[in-house]
XYZ file of C-alpha atoms in Angstrom:
625
model
C 77.376 145.827 106.071
C 78.687 144.841 109.240
C 81.941 145.442 110.335
C 83.246 142.927 112.908
C 86.122 141.801 114.747
C 89.023 140.314 112.577
C 86.329 142.285 112.398
C 70.438 145.609 109.382
C 60.632 141.887 109.567
C 54.999 139.963 108.822
C 52.051 140.915 107.556
C 48.795 138.577 107.466
C 44.923 139.119 106.727
C 43.295 138.462 103.496
C 44.763 142.028 102.216
C 48.069 140.797 101.896
C 46.992 137.365 100.379
C 49.181 137.992 97.232
C 51.190 135.344 95.479
C 55.201 135.137 96.528
C 57.656 137.560 94.127
C 58.500 136.633 90.764
C 62.108 136.375 89.603
C 61.868 140.722 89.486
C 62.141 142.580 92.453
C 59.454 145.091 91.222
C 57.249 143.135 88.394
C 55.144 144.960 86.876
C 52.281 142.749 87.396
C 52.891 143.282 91.248
C 52.941 147.171 90.965
C 49.556 148.511 92.926
C 49.250 145.229 95.219
C 50.555 145.519 98.572
C 53.141 143.071 99.419
C 54.223 141.363 102.547
C 57.627 140.824 101.740
C 60.374 142.006 99.105
C 63.720 140.544 98.457
C 66.404 140.710 95.564
C 64.870 138.263 93.180
C 61.704 137.447 94.655
C 62.432 134.100 96.157
C 60.833 134.385 99.668
C 60.614 131.364 101.687
C 57.880 132.880 104.046
C 54.527 133.083 102.836
C 51.817 136.205 103.930
C 50.656 133.736 106.603
C 53.578 132.745 108.771
C 53.709 132.599 112.507
C 57.468 132.727 113.190
C 60.829 131.842 111.367
C 61.756 128.799 111.549
C 65.378 129.489 112.899
C 63.745 130.615 116.592
C 61.810 128.927 119.343
C 58.158 130.552 118.992
C 57.588 129.574 122.997
C 61.120 130.558 124.292
C 61.420 131.964 127.717
C 61.788 135.769 128.636
C 63.864 136.218 131.653
C 67.700 136.213 132.498
C 70.757 138.089 131.760
C 73.131 137.659 128.437
C 76.173 139.728 128.677
C 79.220 139.658 126.031
C 81.010 141.645 123.868
C 80.042 141.972 120.719
C 81.553 140.252 117.664
C 79.735 142.515 115.496
C 78.381 146.502 114.665
C 76.846 148.700 112.741
C 77.933 152.772 111.743
C 79.715 154.344 114.376
C 79.226 151.835 117.015
C 82.660 151.071 118.438
C 83.333 147.812 120.687
C 85.349 148.820 123.109
C 84.260 152.410 124.244
C 81.489 154.739 124.065
C 80.950 158.756 124.363
C 77.718 159.210 122.581
C 73.910 157.149 122.179
C 73.770 158.774 119.319
C 74.370 155.371 116.150
C 73.562 157.197 113.598
C 75.454 160.127 112.595
C 79.116 160.149 111.165
C 80.976 161.309 114.220
C 81.263 159.813 117.841
C 81.774 156.220 119.321
C 78.152 154.904 120.371
C 77.803 150.925 121.920
C 76.632 148.310 119.333
C 73.437 147.450 119.432
C 71.905 150.159 119.995
C 69.859 149.273 116.948
C 67.822 147.247 119.148
C 66.362 149.980 120.421
C 64.707 151.180 117.332
C 61.961 149.764 114.844
C 62.127 149.655 110.525
C 60.162 149.513 108.323
C 61.166 146.298 107.495
C 62.564 143.877 109.271
C 65.880 144.870 111.179
C 69.075 144.043 110.871
C 68.965 141.999 114.221
C 66.724 139.305 113.170
C 66.193 140.030 109.457
C 64.984 136.781 107.507
C 68.282 135.029 108.884
C 67.441 131.972 106.406
C 67.072 134.128 103.198
C 70.066 135.753 101.359
C 68.162 139.156 101.086
C 64.738 138.494 102.270
C 62.605 141.289 104.169
C 59.667 141.549 105.743
C 56.953 143.869 107.444
C 57.467 145.044 111.028
C 56.341 148.838 111.199
C 54.736 148.667 107.607
C 51.975 145.728 107.111
C 52.786 146.076 103.772
C 54.462 147.984 100.652
C 52.962 149.112 97.028
C 55.258 149.356 94.066
C 54.426 151.980 92.061
C 54.200 151.123 88.557
C 57.138 152.857 87.268
C 59.328 151.307 90.289
C 60.063 154.778 91.192
C 57.788 155.259 94.931
C 56.851 153.020 96.961
C 54.167 153.119 99.767
C 53.338 151.377 102.952
C 51.248 151.116 104.987
C 51.997 151.449 108.781
C 50.352 149.492 111.438
C 48.531 152.249 113.382
C 49.328 150.122 116.725
C 52.891 151.269 116.739
C 54.527 153.028 119.471
C 57.369 154.451 121.131
C 58.426 153.630 124.204
C 56.847 156.478 126.189
C 53.878 155.604 124.502
C 53.234 157.793 121.526
C 52.308 156.823 118.438
C 55.023 156.044 115.628
C 53.503 157.741 112.550
C 54.159 158.089 108.877
C 55.677 161.326 110.198
C 58.235 160.070 111.894
C 59.235 158.099 109.138
C 59.228 160.853 106.707
C 61.275 162.795 108.892
C 63.846 159.990 109.784
C 64.436 159.384 105.768
C 65.180 163.050 105.338
C 67.418 163.346 108.235
C 69.290 160.646 107.433
C 69.483 161.455 103.352
C 71.323 164.886 105.299
C 73.136 164.224 108.248
C 73.213 160.311 108.873
C 76.401 158.181 108.559
C 77.330 157.345 105.699
C 75.942 153.943 105.649
C 72.623 155.768 105.465
C 73.333 158.557 103.817
C 74.591 156.716 100.253
C 71.663 154.560 100.311
C 69.511 157.432 100.124
C 71.596 159.569 97.445
C 68.638 159.348 94.486
C 65.317 159.447 97.252
C 63.683 162.083 96.124
C 61.108 162.530 98.624
C 59.684 161.017 101.820
C 56.175 161.600 102.505
C 53.747 161.587 105.054
C 50.699 161.129 103.113
C 48.404 160.630 106.143
C 48.926 159.606 109.344
C 49.470 155.842 108.368
C 50.947 156.139 105.325
C 54.264 157.062 104.178
C 56.008 157.199 100.571
C 59.386 157.234 99.390
C 60.291 158.428 95.832
C 63.914 157.996 93.844
C 65.007 159.227 90.947
C 64.705 156.437 88.320
C 69.049 156.702 88.653
C 68.830 153.907 91.764
C 69.197 150.538 91.578
C 66.365 147.778 91.602
C 67.377 146.889 95.582
C 68.370 149.977 97.034
C 64.523 150.104 98.703
C 65.958 146.823 100.607
C 68.511 148.557 102.239
C 66.160 151.527 102.688
C 63.612 149.659 104.724
C 65.646 148.520 107.223
C 66.832 151.700 108.415
C 65.670 152.750 112.104
C 62.522 155.190 112.418
C 63.064 158.081 114.893
C 60.879 159.985 116.738
C 60.343 163.173 114.760
C 59.079 165.125 118.181
C 62.125 164.183 120.537
C 65.028 164.916 117.582
C 63.160 168.239 117.159
C 63.550 168.807 120.576
C 66.817 167.663 121.297
C 70.013 167.446 118.619
C 70.356 165.281 116.501
C 73.870 165.848 116.337
C 75.029 165.926 119.877
C 76.776 163.208 121.271
C 75.340 163.324 124.751
C 74.930 160.445 126.819
C 71.433 160.873 126.917
C 69.446 157.908 125.914
C 66.906 158.570 122.856
C 63.506 157.944 122.608
C 62.923 154.494 120.521
C 60.333 151.711 120.053
C 62.388 148.734 119.216
C 62.217 145.579 122.004
C 65.064 146.914 123.861
C 65.831 150.536 125.641
C 68.583 151.833 127.108
C 69.247 150.828 130.895
C 72.129 151.218 132.991
C 75.024 153.248 131.443
C 78.544 154.028 132.430
C 79.785 155.682 130.061
C 82.937 154.497 127.976
C 82.623 150.856 130.163
C 79.375 149.541 130.514
C 75.523 149.564 128.902
C 72.944 147.820 129.639
C 69.695 147.428 127.155
C 66.491 146.241 129.060
C 63.587 144.129 127.283
C 60.552 146.330 126.912
C 57.994 144.111 128.638
C 54.818 145.802 126.644
C 56.706 146.340 123.368
C 53.939 146.785 121.171
C 55.191 144.308 117.925
C 56.489 141.758 120.495
C 53.577 139.213 118.743
C 54.367 139.977 115.202
C 55.496 136.879 113.759
C 58.591 138.839 112.347
C 59.649 138.963 116.489
C 57.858 136.163 117.782
C 60.889 133.739 119.119
C 63.017 136.785 119.452
C 64.703 139.089 121.732
C 64.036 136.691 125.303
C 66.540 137.913 127.887
C 65.629 140.687 129.922
C 69.084 142.808 130.274
C 71.457 142.754 127.465
C 74.585 143.790 128.804
C 78.155 145.084 126.965
C 81.041 145.785 129.198
C 83.632 147.468 127.566
C 87.554 146.540 127.939
C 90.274 147.979 126.228
C 91.668 144.775 125.319
C 90.696 141.175 123.641
C 93.086 139.718 127.218
C 90.735 141.810 129.950
C 87.909 141.359 128.193
C 88.931 137.152 128.159
C 89.919 137.483 132.102
C 86.174 138.779 132.637
C 85.153 136.120 130.419
C 87.037 133.167 132.986
C 85.430 134.689 135.835
C 81.661 134.683 134.758
C 81.130 138.241 134.716
C 81.001 137.505 130.633
C 78.550 134.904 129.710
C 79.043 134.510 125.969
C 82.215 135.382 123.617
C 83.719 134.385 120.323
C 87.236 133.871 120.099
C 89.608 135.857 117.383
C 92.862 135.232 118.800
C 94.216 131.514 117.539
C 96.810 131.380 120.220
C 94.547 131.778 123.045
C 92.115 129.878 121.428
C 94.114 126.980 121.275
C 96.354 127.226 124.385
C 94.373 129.155 126.726
C 90.668 127.501 127.466
C 92.398 125.379 130.020
C 90.414 127.126 133.109
C 88.655 125.506 135.396
C 84.956 126.273 134.285
C 86.325 124.270 130.994
C 87.068 121.255 132.885
C 83.994 121.374 134.750
C 82.052 121.733 132.251
C 80.276 125.096 133.515
C 81.825 126.530 129.832
C 81.097 125.136 126.881
C 83.771 125.516 124.247
C 82.340 124.994 120.544
C 82.738 125.935 116.887
C 79.480 127.135 114.892
C 79.130 127.298 111.071
C 80.061 130.239 109.337
C 77.658 132.517 107.641
C 77.150 132.290 103.903
C 77.952 136.196 103.317
C 80.661 137.068 101.636
C 83.202 138.781 103.763
C 86.403 140.635 103.883
C 89.303 140.798 106.456
C 92.032 143.456 104.401
C 94.457 146.015 104.834
C 93.702 149.348 103.476
C 96.406 151.171 102.145
C 95.355 154.896 101.354
C 95.795 156.074 98.191
C 95.374 159.636 98.952
C 99.021 159.295 100.256
C 100.576 160.129 96.953
C 103.531 157.451 97.761
C 100.828 154.988 97.601
C 99.317 155.516 94.307
C 101.529 153.662 92.018
C 100.065 149.919 91.868
C 103.437 148.408 91.966
C 104.344 149.629 95.322
C 100.982 148.161 97.044
C 101.799 144.894 95.222
C 105.141 145.187 97.347
C 103.532 145.728 99.977
C 101.802 142.196 99.585
C 104.492 140.755 98.895
C 106.288 141.186 102.439
C 103.266 139.582 104.388
C 104.419 135.786 104.536
C 100.571 134.942 105.493
C 102.671 130.951 105.296
C 104.798 131.653 107.758
C 102.245 133.521 110.192
C 100.057 130.422 109.610
C 102.270 128.020 110.744
C 103.702 129.517 113.437
C 101.458 132.140 115.201
C 97.962 130.913 113.883
C 98.204 127.320 114.672
C 96.958 126.120 111.327
C 93.208 127.621 112.052
C 93.389 130.212 109.196
C 93.087 130.121 105.291
C 94.312 133.035 102.989
C 91.846 135.667 101.650
C 91.844 135.784 98.511
C 89.350 137.481 97.493
C 86.629 140.940 99.267
C 83.585 138.223 98.877
C 85.561 135.532 100.346
C 83.384 132.244 101.092
C 81.098 133.103 98.814
C 79.483 132.550 94.921
C 80.974 136.248 94.100
C 84.470 135.197 94.695
C 86.038 135.192 90.765
C 87.948 131.572 89.972
C 90.323 131.403 86.839
C 90.082 132.613 83.646
C 87.241 135.153 83.023
C 84.085 133.924 81.670
C 81.991 135.090 78.274
C 79.270 136.485 80.361
C 82.179 138.345 82.940
C 84.478 139.462 79.627
C 80.873 141.137 78.192
C 81.290 143.749 81.326
C 84.899 144.207 81.370
C 86.064 144.510 77.862
C 84.283 147.977 77.213
C 86.233 149.179 80.036
C 89.661 147.577 79.277
C 91.226 150.137 78.444
C 90.496 151.526 82.187
C 91.674 148.294 83.523
C 94.775 146.736 84.909
C 96.133 143.784 82.553
C 95.967 141.385 84.925
C 91.792 141.948 85.054
C 91.689 139.564 82.335
C 93.512 136.662 83.159
C 93.660 134.126 85.853
C 91.794 135.708 89.174
C 94.907 137.883 90.705
C 95.641 135.417 93.717
C 97.926 136.349 96.733
C 101.464 135.669 97.055
C 102.282 132.477 98.134
C 105.860 132.496 100.359
C 108.122 129.149 101.537
C 107.001 129.881 104.749
C 110.333 130.764 106.243
C 109.008 134.233 107.524
C 111.513 135.872 105.135
C 111.162 134.556 101.269
C 114.063 136.014 99.317
C 112.497 135.526 96.100
C 109.569 137.456 96.940
C 111.196 140.231 98.838
C 113.904 140.398 95.899
C 110.482 140.520 93.601
C 109.328 143.105 95.601
C 112.029 145.663 95.784
C 112.118 145.091 91.654
C 108.441 146.468 91.810
C 109.317 149.243 94.321
C 112.588 150.161 91.769
C 110.556 150.639 88.442
C 107.889 152.609 90.714
C 111.244 154.397 90.975
C 112.000 153.554 94.306
C 116.005 153.873 94.809
C 118.296 152.852 97.290
C 119.979 155.305 99.468
C 121.761 153.450 102.544
C 118.728 151.851 104.149
C 116.306 153.024 102.840
C 114.330 154.179 99.740
C 113.638 157.703 98.489
C 112.059 158.823 95.373
C 113.317 161.519 92.599
C 112.493 164.294 96.083
C 114.415 162.485 98.009
C 111.458 161.613 99.759
C 111.453 158.357 101.919
C 109.061 155.751 101.248
C 107.309 155.401 104.955
C 104.794 153.245 105.961
C 102.840 153.093 109.549
C 100.547 150.475 110.282
C 97.339 151.801 112.776
C 95.387 149.568 114.909
C 93.348 150.007 118.296
C 94.490 145.867 119.357
C 97.739 145.284 120.650
C 97.325 141.704 120.179
C 97.850 142.222 116.079
C 101.230 142.973 117.017
C 103.000 140.145 116.689
C 100.999 139.712 113.685
C 102.185 142.855 112.404
C 105.586 143.020 113.538
C 107.057 140.170 111.193
C 105.244 142.030 108.320
C 107.306 145.336 109.259
C 110.135 143.747 109.561
C 110.193 142.724 105.832
C 109.318 145.914 104.857
C 112.336 147.345 106.930
C 114.760 145.028 105.039
C 113.745 145.888 101.095
C 114.426 149.651 102.363
C 111.018 150.319 103.766
C 110.788 152.587 106.484
C 108.230 150.569 107.920
C 106.431 151.135 112.062
C 103.410 150.056 113.900
C 101.394 152.618 115.951
C 98.945 151.208 118.450
C 96.538 153.920 119.533
C 93.387 154.388 121.620
C 90.145 152.785 120.438
C 87.987 156.386 120.589
C 91.467 158.042 118.355
C 91.214 155.070 115.869
C 87.658 155.402 115.079
C 88.229 159.489 114.386
C 91.465 159.144 112.572
C 90.157 156.266 110.449
C 86.880 158.826 109.925
C 89.200 161.540 108.870
C 91.219 159.271 106.747
C 94.502 159.805 108.664
C 96.323 156.872 108.741
C 98.736 154.823 105.600
C 97.665 151.159 106.423
C 94.971 150.260 108.740
C 92.680 146.567 108.772
C 89.455 146.239 108.243
C 87.024 143.164 108.826
C 83.421 143.443 106.694
C 80.529 141.174 105.973
C 78.179 141.780 103.341
C 74.711 140.796 102.955
C 74.089 137.882 101.601
C 73.144 139.798 98.020
C 74.917 142.391 98.360
C 73.372 145.590 96.889
C 74.757 148.648 94.746
C 74.890 150.553 97.872
C 76.276 148.757 100.518
C 78.960 147.766 97.826
C 78.885 152.077 97.170
C 79.939 152.596 100.784
C 83.494 150.768 100.886
C 84.665 150.976 96.405
C 82.457 153.675 95.213
C 84.209 157.062 94.217
C 81.218 158.905 95.726
C 82.148 157.467 99.235
C 86.171 158.401 98.982
C 85.812 161.687 100.333
C 82.977 160.897 102.256
C 84.150 160.877 106.193
C 83.366 158.165 108.239
C 82.624 155.758 105.258
C 84.174 152.159 104.497
C 86.340 153.360 101.395
C 89.119 153.613 103.813
C 91.789 153.001 100.850
C 89.626 156.547 99.191
C 89.204 154.121 95.977
C 87.547 156.613 93.324
C 87.895 154.474 89.885
C 85.323 155.054 87.257
C 85.394 151.545 86.110
C 84.921 149.948 89.514
C 82.154 152.590 89.398
C 80.437 151.143 86.333
C 80.831 147.252 87.640
C 78.858 148.473 91.025
C 76.465 149.838 88.721
C 76.166 146.814 86.609
C 75.532 144.716 89.994
C 72.742 146.658 90.764
C 71.385 146.427 87.286
C 71.236 142.684 87.348
C 67.562 141.223 86.992
C 68.490 137.615 88.302
C 70.562 136.223 90.563
C 73.425 134.431 87.660
C 73.191 138.337 86.193
C 74.191 139.394 89.570
C 76.817 137.115 90.599
C 78.525 137.613 87.110
C 79.080 141.354 88.131
C 79.902 140.410 91.314
C 82.883 138.367 89.779
C 83.885 140.832 87.092
C 84.616 143.551 90.055
C 86.578 141.050 92.356
C 88.917 140.378 89.823
C 89.196 144.591 89.338
C 89.308 144.792 93.147
C 92.284 142.275 93.273
C 93.826 143.782 90.229
C 94.518 146.657 91.899
C 95.275 146.030 95.692
C 94.083 148.785 97.287
C 93.018 146.284 99.683
C 95.272 143.466 100.272
C 93.126 140.996 101.696
C 94.062 138.828 105.034
C 93.062 135.715 106.444
C 89.340 133.983 107.385
C 87.932 131.583 109.616
C 85.212 128.866 108.366
C 83.475 128.844 111.607
C 82.815 130.653 114.968
C 84.350 129.810 117.606
C 82.423 130.762 120.761
C 82.341 129.875 124.312
C 79.983 130.391 126.719
C 78.529 130.103 130.293
C 76.333 126.505 129.650
C 72.932 129.039 130.900
C 71.404 129.135 127.598
C 69.178 127.675 125.397
C 69.204 127.832 121.736
C 67.918 126.105 118.452
C 69.904 124.010 116.114
C 71.298 124.153 113.478
C 71.505 128.022 113.736
C 70.254 129.890 110.455
C 72.711 130.517 107.535
C 72.750 134.165 106.987
C 73.437 135.295 110.294
C 74.367 134.657 113.911
C 72.961 136.999 116.897
C 72.864 134.805 119.828
C 71.790 137.762 121.922
C 68.600 138.077 119.673
C 67.421 134.776 119.416
C 69.008 132.424 122.271
C 67.151 132.557 126.004
C 68.130 131.853 129.651
C 67.402 128.662 130.947
C 66.955 128.495 134.240
C 67.468 124.976 134.996
C 70.928 125.065 133.394
C 72.025 127.897 135.559
C 71.044 126.584 139.010
C 72.778 123.694 137.841
C 76.472 124.975 137.350
C 75.596 127.720 140.310
C 74.279 130.898 138.497
C 70.854 130.729 138.569
């Protein structure tokens, strides 16, 4: 699961020459057999003798600079500032792409089999062997694996890492390891991870892409420390130049131990990857126009429609184009904090939603470029449609007494307005809901039986959202809600989200191609509701939601997985803990014409910094050689 701007892999040789996995991830018939890769339901595209992924250029030249503003990030990373280089703890603000400095047992988030929905292939581990009871996984680590200081990366480092993450890691890490019972180095190059049996079959797919840390380094240095000392890594890049809160450069490791592995061939081509941090999007855009930033994805409709007319565009030195979006479920939504008593009644949440006039916003502010989100799993087969199917009902009926009645009708859709900006019919319906929930009008405000005002504050760190949220706030005020919006600096925003210190906040999430039980738990499960820094911003703690997430984890084939996800989607939409906002079908990208890249882009990811390369001839032609 990635947060983003509005919005974790190839063995060869006879020992690994095994058949592709069958339908179940952990088939009993393959117990005890070393495997070169894993997927959720056995549909691996690449065999044990593959040489590179199809979407890379295996002969891509090395060199050059890729400077950009990251469109997505992981863990505690912050795209606007940073005060620590430890990306794997709950607190602090780390720079995006620190994960490039670390290898994982199997392919990591940067280039993980991006033409498949959920496959992982061996990186540090040349093979994995599954136990007969499917509770233990034994990894054979490559003896040539090294940290950047030349010291060997061993099973002891891996065991140390998993135990560390289970105790002190970011929620995105420790929640996955909830049912891990053991991480042990059997010898220098063999690691065993064991689970309780309560885990999902797909838990291992999340666990194997975790970064592996150096035991020696984090024995000598505090894991919880928030300093800017570059940690010891093992990946294709290491930390280079750092200016706290302003700039970080990642330098390609020329003698990187894994550079010739099939999972890495054709990737990680730039000598330097630079991220400059800007307080707002406009400042970042001005830096792009000057050529200080070479690649940019645009997330402001007005800017894309009206401001890409600067000289470098006319001179064709800058390319402006759209790339297809990923075949991955995504969500951009406003979280309503249920930890606040006044938002616990679903009628209040529905009323808040009715005051957002998306149809006016699309026409007036979005230049008709966005569509309304309906689902937490937009743009995917996991989005519920129409009435529940018999298969969905088989999951929902046992929970009927715990579920809103709307779950059993047509899938809940977002309000449609008359696009006037103040639809009196919708505002009247919202007022009626609030009255039913016990909020009565006194003058210009709503109060409850205790005389407490119904207050609401949108919190954000991006002033470009003011023009979108302000009309929503005005509609809320019109029906008596004491509504406002507060813009804070990025570090304060991250800290307040971590502590759930907000009323309403917007977040964009992108799920893996095949969402796992553990990934979903970080945003929707009761066990993450009180866990600081989790993605469960509303504080959803519903046994029925937990049961449906467990059903997703129990799915034994792709169709049953889709059914469980759709049933979950119906419940989330009826609860309205999250108010779905909008989505864009494509990536709006602009870049100085100094890059080479292979087309078409892969279906399940778009890490240009990992897949593109510097084209010397193009750069020379536009004076950036």
